[in-house]
Amino acid sequence: MKNMMHNKVSRLSSFIAICILFLLVTGNGLFAEKPYAVVIHGGAGNIAKESLSPEQIEEYNMKLAEALNAAEEILKTGGTSLDAVEAATRILEDSPLFNAGKGAVFNIDGKNELDASIMCGLTNNAGAVAGITTVRNPITAARMVMENSAHVLLTGKGAETFAYEHGLDIVDPGYFFDQRRWNQYREFIRNNVNRSRSDFDMKDDNIKMGTVGAVALDIHGNIAAATSTGGMVGKRYGRIGDSPIIGAGTYARNDACGVSATGHGEYFIRNLVAYDIAARMLYNGQTLQDAAYHNIMEKLVDQGANGGIIAIDKDANVVMEFNTTAMFRGFVKSTGEKGVWIFEE
Ligand code: ASP
């Protein structure tokens, strides 16, 4: 009797062991790994391939890879999409290669004014800062606004005081200086010397490169998006672009997608590009790819506006759409797919 019992129990445990093994091997069902994905951008623009040396391309690719790796490290150990997008964005902000944080473009008065925003697709909460000049990592200030204030968007001195009071890294405005950006600014001034201020050529293709952004889906199914920028070279003092405007340059909701944009901000604001992509998915049943294509390749192109977006939907589909010749970009997925790119493929 005892023996029969023993046999039954051991048969049952072998059966359970085989089931577990099957589930683990096939990757389906109970023990399936939840997918994660992160996509980043470092700005879109019309740049000729020949204008970047192989060394410069390597430098950009390595910085993009560094930001992706930092985000992936967080995601694969069960961290949140918010932590992942903030970490990736901070790395790009700290690099003078991109138009965000250190290395931001100069406004018409030769100053750096920074904008950033972040959104959590789980809670619908968002935070943003605009026109700040002394906070080393604007994206962290944006997150601080989201998590530690009753507001969504703080600007200028008010945002800086808030960041200071919350212990963020405050720097001298000179910290953001980059010689390459200064030369770009001087060239902008030269090209516009005969124009009145209201008539500045803000559509010059080379003037808006390097805004940064990140979108991530974590293993808990939560999506987050972040964007940070110095705006457009030669912008008027006080001009705020799309990057800190929730729904224009940044948007996230778990039941649709997360989006971070780059390009001619005024058009992204008028068209509420990031929100429109999510809305098309929700109310029109469009795929992320179709919704992004419509906005970037049809609507913006019809209006004569340059730019692109990166996005992830709730099923970990990644989209990187741009209507320029280049967009610094890359993604990593839990499936092992990964890469960084600059020009059209
Ligand atoms: N969208 C940014 C702005 O208009 C610029 C950029 O993406 O390069 O401020």
Tab-separated table of C-alpha atoms and ligand atoms in Angstrom:
chain	number	residue	atom	x	y	z
A	1	MET	CA	0.000	0.000	0.000
A	2	LYS	CA	2.744	2.346	1.092
A	3	ASN	CA	4.718	1.369	-2.013
A	4	MET	CA	1.794	2.111	-4.359
A	5	MET	CA	1.361	5.531	-2.774
A	6	HIS	CA	5.064	6.205	-3.180
A	7	ASN	CA	4.945	5.231	-6.860
A	8	LYS	CA	1.956	7.466	-7.500
A	9	VAL	CA	3.632	10.421	-5.832
A	10	SER	CA	6.850	9.971	-7.736
A	11	ARG	CA	4.958	9.585	-11.056
A	12	LEU	CA	3.062	12.782	-10.279
A	13	SER	CA	6.226	14.692	-9.443
A	14	SER	CA	7.947	13.455	-12.624
A	15	PHE	CA	4.911	14.622	-14.600
A	16	ILE	CA	5.033	18.067	-12.950
A	17	ALA	CA	8.781	18.315	-13.584
A	18	ILE	CA	8.286	17.483	-17.275
A	19	CYS	CA	5.496	20.108	-17.560
A	20	ILE	CA	7.706	22.769	-15.978
A	21	LEU	CA	10.554	21.864	-18.294
A	22	PHE	CA	8.231	22.057	-21.308
A	23	LEU	CA	6.955	25.495	-20.301
A	24	LEU	CA	10.460	26.778	-19.715
A	25	VAL	CA	11.771	25.405	-22.994
A	26	THR	CA	8.896	26.624	-25.153
A	27	GLY	CA	8.788	29.947	-23.361
A	28	ASN	CA	4.991	29.867	-23.319
A	29	GLY	CA	2.463	30.013	-20.512
A	30	LEU	CA	3.094	30.316	-16.845
A	31	PHE	CA	6.845	30.742	-16.940
A	32	ALA	CA	7.061	32.777	-20.110
A	33	GLU	CA	9.417	35.717	-19.882
A	34	LYS	CA	7.541	39.002	-20.079
A	35	PRO	CA	8.879	41.084	-22.954
A	36	TYR	CA	10.759	44.326	-22.484
A	37	ALA	CA	11.957	46.829	-25.061
A	38	VAL	CA	13.623	50.214	-25.183
A	39	VAL	CA	14.094	52.584	-28.108
A	40	ILE	CA	16.056	55.845	-28.099
A	41	HIS	CA	16.727	58.763	-30.422
A	42	GLY	CA	19.321	61.499	-30.612
A	43	GLY	CA	17.488	63.804	-33.012
A	44	ALA	CA	16.423	63.854	-36.653
A	45	GLY	CA	17.641	66.064	-39.486
A	46	ASN	CA	18.735	66.251	-43.090
A	47	ILE	CA	22.413	65.483	-42.938
A	48	ALA	CA	24.543	64.115	-45.715
A	49	LYS	CA	26.356	60.854	-45.044
A	50	GLU	CA	29.612	62.440	-46.154
A	51	SER	CA	29.342	65.150	-43.529
A	52	LEU	CA	30.165	62.673	-40.755
A	53	SER	CA	33.576	61.005	-40.594
A	54	PRO	CA	33.787	57.284	-39.734
A	55	GLU	CA	35.192	58.328	-36.340
A	56	GLN	CA	32.227	60.620	-35.682
A	57	ILE	CA	29.775	57.895	-36.692
A	58	GLU	CA	31.526	55.518	-34.316
A	59	GLU	CA	31.337	58.107	-31.528
A	60	TYR	CA	27.579	58.572	-32.000
A	61	ASN	CA	26.951	54.849	-32.246
A	62	MET	CA	28.905	54.162	-29.075
A	63	LYS	CA	27.017	56.781	-27.091
A	64	LEU	CA	23.673	55.477	-28.335
A	65	ALA	CA	24.744	51.939	-27.398
A	66	GLU	CA	25.808	53.106	-23.940
A	67	ALA	CA	22.396	54.664	-23.329
A	68	LEU	CA	20.618	51.533	-24.589
A	69	ASN	CA	22.740	49.265	-22.412
A	70	ALA	CA	22.005	51.323	-19.305
A	71	ALA	CA	18.277	51.135	-19.990
A	72	GLU	CA	18.391	47.420	-20.786
A	73	GLU	CA	20.276	46.644	-17.593
A	74	ILE	CA	17.381	48.207	-15.653
A	75	LEU	CA	14.663	46.479	-17.677
A	76	LYS	CA	16.097	42.995	-17.650
A	77	THR	CA	16.471	42.973	-13.892
A	78	GLY	CA	12.800	43.883	-13.445
A	79	GLY	CA	13.281	47.655	-13.135
A	80	THR	CA	10.683	50.159	-14.300
A	81	SER	CA	10.293	51.741	-17.702
A	82	LEU	CA	10.441	55.144	-15.980
A	83	ASP	CA	13.878	54.384	-14.535
A	84	ALA	CA	15.003	53.052	-17.907
A	85	VAL	CA	13.976	56.101	-19.954
A	86	GLU	CA	15.394	58.496	-17.377
A	87	ALA	CA	18.740	56.650	-17.282
A	88	ALA	CA	19.067	56.561	-21.074
A	89	THR	CA	18.104	60.219	-21.417
A	90	ARG	CA	20.569	61.344	-18.742
A	91	ILE	CA	23.440	59.661	-20.580
A	92	LEU	CA	22.505	61.458	-23.804
A	93	GLU	CA	22.037	64.767	-21.928
A	94	ASP	CA	25.532	64.450	-20.444
A	95	SER	CA	27.057	63.930	-23.880
A	96	PRO	CA	27.990	67.038	-25.913
A	97	LEU	CA	27.148	65.086	-29.075
A	98	PHE	CA	23.443	65.777	-28.656
A	99	ASN	CA	21.249	68.850	-28.408
A	100	ALA	CA	20.152	68.261	-24.820
A	101	GLY	CA	21.830	69.055	-21.508
A	102	LYS	CA	25.543	69.631	-22.223
A	103	GLY	CA	25.942	70.549	-25.887
A	104	ALA	CA	22.490	72.100	-26.243
A	105	VAL	CA	21.930	74.618	-29.052
A	106	PHE	CA	22.035	78.377	-28.418
A	107	ASN	CA	19.023	80.647	-28.603
A	108	ILE	CA	19.076	83.980	-30.423
A	109	ASP	CA	20.723	85.644	-27.430
A	110	GLY	CA	23.522	83.070	-27.320
A	111	LYS	CA	22.059	81.251	-24.278
A	112	ASN	CA	21.019	77.650	-23.626
A	113	GLU	CA	17.399	77.153	-22.593
A	114	LEU	CA	16.440	73.571	-21.942
A	115	ASP	CA	13.102	71.724	-22.154
A	116	ALA	CA	12.240	68.168	-21.058
A	117	SER	CA	9.302	65.953	-20.204
A	118	ILE	CA	8.487	62.458	-19.010
A	119	MET	CA	5.267	60.462	-18.888
A	120	CYS	CA	4.198	57.279	-17.149
A	121	GLY	CA	1.819	55.078	-19.166
A	122	LEU	CA	0.557	53.269	-16.078
A	123	THR	CA	-0.589	56.245	-14.011
A	124	ASN	CA	-1.203	58.830	-16.763
A	125	ASN	CA	1.060	61.070	-14.706
A	126	ALA	CA	3.483	63.426	-16.403
A	127	GLY	CA	6.102	66.041	-15.573
A	128	ALA	CA	7.913	68.684	-17.596
A	129	VAL	CA	10.259	71.651	-17.345
A	130	ALA	CA	10.831	74.381	-19.915
A	131	GLY	CA	13.255	77.224	-20.457
A	132	ILE	CA	15.663	76.178	-17.705
A	133	THR	CA	19.303	77.232	-17.703
A	134	THR	CA	20.998	75.763	-14.627
A	135	VAL	CA	19.785	72.199	-14.089
A	136	ARG	CA	22.336	69.665	-15.284
A	137	ASN	CA	19.787	66.965	-16.145
A	138	PRO	CA	16.471	68.475	-17.207
A	139	ILE	CA	14.868	65.013	-17.528
A	140	THR	CA	15.400	64.377	-13.830
A	141	ALA	CA	13.830	67.751	-13.059
A	142	ALA	CA	10.834	66.734	-15.202
A	143	ARG	CA	10.495	63.484	-13.287
A	144	MET	CA	10.772	65.388	-10.024
A	145	VAL	CA	7.887	67.633	-11.124
A	146	MET	CA	5.844	64.524	-11.948
A	147	GLU	CA	6.530	62.762	-8.677
A	148	ASN	CA	6.920	65.571	-6.182
A	149	SER	CA	4.586	68.359	-7.225
A	150	ALA	CA	0.911	68.841	-7.938
A	151	HIS	CA	1.782	70.192	-11.388
A	152	VAL	CA	2.735	68.939	-14.823
A	153	LEU	CA	4.846	71.774	-16.285
A	154	LEU	CA	7.128	74.270	-14.552
A	155	THR	CA	9.078	76.909	-16.459
A	156	GLY	CA	12.114	79.158	-16.030
A	157	LYS	CA	13.070	80.395	-12.582
A	158	GLY	CA	10.202	78.549	-10.934
A	159	ALA	CA	11.378	75.239	-12.362
A	160	GLU	CA	14.969	75.969	-11.356
A	161	THR	CA	14.029	76.851	-7.785
A	162	PHE	CA	11.970	73.665	-7.602
A	163	ALA	CA	14.927	71.603	-8.868
A	164	TYR	CA	17.278	73.278	-6.408
A	165	GLU	CA	14.899	72.697	-3.500
A	166	HIS	CA	14.712	69.021	-4.430
A	167	GLY	CA	18.476	68.619	-4.378
A	168	LEU	CA	19.136	68.249	-8.107
A	169	ASP	CA	22.531	68.934	-9.610
A	170	ILE	CA	22.668	72.693	-10.334
A	171	VAL	CA	25.368	74.005	-12.673
A	172	ASP	CA	26.619	77.312	-14.001
A	173	PRO	CA	24.972	78.064	-17.399
A	174	GLY	CA	28.495	77.870	-18.897
A	175	TYR	CA	28.484	74.120	-18.206
A	176	PHE	CA	26.271	73.586	-21.275
A	177	PHE	CA	28.692	75.347	-23.650
A	178	ASP	CA	29.992	73.383	-26.613
A	179	GLN	CA	32.241	74.945	-29.265
A	180	ARG	CA	30.598	73.069	-32.153
A	181	ARG	CA	27.185	74.390	-31.112
A	182	TRP	CA	28.600	77.879	-30.729
A	183	ASN	CA	29.975	77.751	-34.282
A	184	GLN	CA	26.541	76.584	-35.473
A	185	TYR	CA	24.980	79.543	-33.668
A	186	ARG	CA	27.436	81.997	-35.214
A	187	GLU	CA	26.632	80.596	-38.651
A	188	PHE	CA	22.908	80.952	-37.959
A	189	ILE	CA	23.429	84.606	-37.045
A	190	ARG	CA	25.467	85.200	-40.211
A	191	ASN	CA	22.805	83.556	-42.392
A	192	ASN	CA	20.070	85.659	-40.854
A	193	VAL	CA	21.928	88.958	-40.653
A	194	ASN	CA	19.623	90.676	-43.121
A	195	ARG	CA	16.397	89.331	-41.681
A	196	SER	CA	14.217	90.837	-39.002
A	197	ARG	CA	13.888	88.750	-35.835
A	198	SER	CA	10.395	87.594	-36.673
A	199	ASP	CA	11.581	86.382	-40.050
A	200	PHE	CA	14.459	84.134	-38.981
A	201	ASP	CA	14.884	81.036	-41.053
A	202	MET	CA	13.802	78.389	-38.576
A	203	LYS	CA	13.463	75.779	-41.295
A	204	ASP	CA	17.113	75.440	-42.110
A	205	ASP	CA	17.590	71.707	-42.191
A	206	ASN	CA	20.749	71.655	-40.186
A	207	ILE	CA	19.548	73.674	-37.265
A	208	LYS	CA	17.569	71.102	-35.418
A	209	MET	CA	19.638	68.050	-34.779
A	210	GLY	CA	20.185	66.209	-31.587
A	211	THR	CA	17.139	66.341	-29.338
A	212	VAL	CA	17.138	63.130	-27.327
A	213	GLY	CA	14.422	60.775	-26.185
A	214	ALA	CA	13.648	57.293	-24.929
A	215	VAL	CA	10.605	55.040	-24.750
A	216	ALA	CA	10.500	51.777	-22.821
A	217	LEU	CA	8.178	48.881	-22.029
A	218	ASP	CA	9.089	47.009	-18.840
A	219	ILE	CA	8.345	43.407	-17.867
A	220	HIS	CA	5.424	44.627	-15.761
A	221	GLY	CA	3.733	45.858	-18.940
A	222	ASN	CA	4.283	49.540	-18.165
A	223	ILE	CA	5.293	52.036	-20.837
A	224	ALA	CA	7.160	55.312	-20.233
A	225	ALA	CA	8.429	58.031	-22.560
A	226	ALA	CA	10.955	60.847	-22.097
A	227	THR	CA	12.270	63.700	-24.253
A	228	SER	CA	14.932	66.362	-23.603
A	229	THR	CA	16.207	69.185	-25.791
A	230	GLY	CA	17.896	72.539	-26.149
A	231	GLY	CA	15.230	73.366	-28.758
A	232	MET	CA	16.132	75.001	-32.057
A	233	VAL	CA	19.205	77.102	-32.675
A	234	GLY	CA	18.365	80.783	-32.878
A	235	LYS	CA	14.978	80.341	-31.175
A	236	ARG	CA	13.611	83.422	-29.481
A	237	TYR	CA	14.234	83.873	-25.786
A	238	GLY	CA	11.304	82.170	-24.014
A	239	ARG	CA	10.296	79.976	-26.949
A	240	ILE	CA	9.062	76.569	-25.815
A	241	GLY	CA	9.038	73.677	-28.253
A	242	ASP	CA	7.148	70.415	-28.385
A	243	SER	CA	9.528	68.405	-26.206
A	244	PRO	CA	8.068	69.514	-22.846
A	245	ILE	CA	4.491	69.542	-24.142
A	246	ILE	CA	2.693	66.352	-23.162
A	247	GLY	CA	0.891	64.965	-26.211
A	248	ALA	CA	3.106	66.869	-28.650
A	249	GLY	CA	6.686	65.690	-28.093
A	250	THR	CA	6.074	63.032	-25.442
A	251	TYR	CA	3.198	60.719	-24.614
A	252	ALA	CA	2.633	57.324	-22.972
A	253	ARG	CA	-0.297	55.155	-22.039
A	254	ASN	CA	-0.176	51.467	-21.297
A	255	ASP	CA	-3.148	50.491	-23.448
A	256	ALA	CA	-1.670	52.074	-26.576
A	257	CYS	CA	1.957	53.156	-26.830
A	258	GLY	CA	4.733	55.489	-25.741
A	259	VAL	CA	6.140	58.139	-28.094
A	260	SER	CA	9.079	60.575	-28.083
A	261	ALA	CA	9.437	63.048	-30.931
A	262	THR	CA	12.108	65.165	-32.560
A	263	GLY	CA	11.846	67.771	-35.286
A	264	HIS	CA	10.351	71.174	-35.960
A	265	GLY	CA	8.565	71.619	-32.654
A	266	GLU	CA	5.901	74.107	-33.713
A	267	TYR	CA	4.438	71.523	-36.113
A	268	PHE	CA	4.545	68.768	-33.524
A	269	ILE	CA	2.593	71.033	-31.161
A	270	ARG	CA	-0.008	72.040	-33.765
A	271	ASN	CA	-0.584	68.407	-34.718
A	272	LEU	CA	-0.233	66.939	-31.220
A	273	VAL	CA	1.805	64.246	-32.901
A	274	ALA	CA	2.602	61.994	-29.937
A	275	TYR	CA	-0.998	61.951	-28.722
A	276	ASP	CA	-2.411	61.578	-32.206
A	277	ILE	CA	-0.416	58.383	-32.697
A	278	ALA	CA	-1.869	56.893	-29.489
A	279	ALA	CA	-5.375	58.156	-30.337
A	280	ARG	CA	-5.300	56.598	-33.804
A	281	MET	CA	-4.440	53.255	-32.226
A	282	LEU	CA	-7.158	53.567	-29.580
A	283	TYR	CA	-10.033	55.069	-31.527
A	284	ASN	CA	-9.210	54.068	-35.074
A	285	GLY	CA	-7.760	50.609	-34.538
A	286	GLN	CA	-4.589	51.530	-36.421
A	287	THR	CA	-1.311	49.781	-35.768
A	288	LEU	CA	1.518	51.788	-34.218
A	289	GLN	CA	3.371	51.655	-37.524
A	290	ASP	CA	0.388	52.998	-39.506
A	291	ALA	CA	-0.387	55.727	-36.976
A	292	ALA	CA	3.249	56.861	-36.942
A	293	TYR	CA	3.522	56.739	-40.731
A	294	HIS	CA	0.414	58.872	-41.130
A	295	ASN	CA	1.750	61.562	-38.815
A	296	ILE	CA	5.369	61.698	-39.927
A	297	MET	CA	5.313	60.701	-43.588
A	298	GLU	CA	1.956	62.150	-44.588
A	299	LYS	CA	0.693	64.943	-42.333
A	300	LEU	CA	4.053	66.532	-41.503
A	301	VAL	CA	5.418	66.070	-45.020
A	302	ASP	CA	2.284	67.750	-46.448
A	303	GLN	CA	2.910	70.663	-44.106
A	304	GLY	CA	6.598	70.876	-45.034
A	305	ALA	CA	7.814	69.913	-41.571
A	306	ASN	CA	10.853	67.799	-40.709
A	307	GLY	CA	11.099	65.286	-37.927
A	308	GLY	CA	10.571	61.828	-36.583
A	309	ILE	CA	9.387	59.744	-33.669
A	310	ILE	CA	10.362	56.646	-31.760
A	311	ALA	CA	7.628	54.535	-30.176
A	312	ILE	CA	6.790	51.222	-28.534
A	313	ASP	CA	3.344	49.666	-28.222
A	314	LYS	CA	2.013	47.390	-25.510
A	315	ASP	CA	3.085	44.292	-27.480
A	316	ALA	CA	6.694	45.490	-27.639
A	317	ASN	CA	6.531	46.517	-31.301
A	318	VAL	CA	9.136	49.209	-31.933
A	319	VAL	CA	8.697	51.964	-34.528
A	320	MET	CA	11.295	54.546	-35.604
A	321	GLU	CA	9.773	56.776	-38.296
A	322	PHE	CA	11.407	59.908	-39.740
A	323	ASN	CA	10.999	62.026	-42.843
A	324	THR	CA	14.581	63.342	-42.831
A	325	THR	CA	17.690	61.656	-44.215
A	326	ALA	CA	18.889	60.801	-40.730
A	327	MET	CA	17.767	60.127	-37.198
A	328	PHE	CA	20.185	58.987	-34.524
A	329	ARG	CA	18.402	55.973	-33.088
A	330	GLY	CA	18.551	52.477	-31.667
A	331	PHE	CA	16.582	49.845	-29.828
A	332	VAL	CA	16.953	46.689	-27.778
A	333	LYS	CA	14.320	44.019	-27.168
A	334	SER	CA	14.197	41.086	-24.779
A	335	THR	CA	14.107	38.851	-27.866
A	336	GLY	CA	17.735	39.795	-28.462
A	337	GLU	CA	17.039	42.084	-31.440
A	338	LYS	CA	19.134	45.236	-31.160
A	339	GLY	CA	20.945	47.883	-33.152
A	340	VAL	CA	21.884	51.531	-33.584
A	341	TRP	CA	21.528	53.526	-36.773
A	342	ILE	CA	21.954	57.070	-38.073
A	343	PHE	CA	20.963	57.183	-41.733
A	344	GLU	CA	18.058	55.673	-43.652
A	345	GLU	CA	18.543	51.936	-44.106
B	1	ASP	N1	11.629	69.331	-31.302
B	1	ASP	C1	12.657	70.196	-30.784
B	1	ASP	C2	12.067	71.579	-30.625
B	1	ASP	O1	11.374	72.052	-31.511
B	1	ASP	C3	13.865	70.282	-31.661
B	1	ASP	C4	14.406	68.978	-32.158
B	1	ASP	O2	13.782	67.955	-32.001
B	1	ASP	O3	15.504	68.943	-32.713
B	1	ASP	O4	12.356	72.204	-29.653
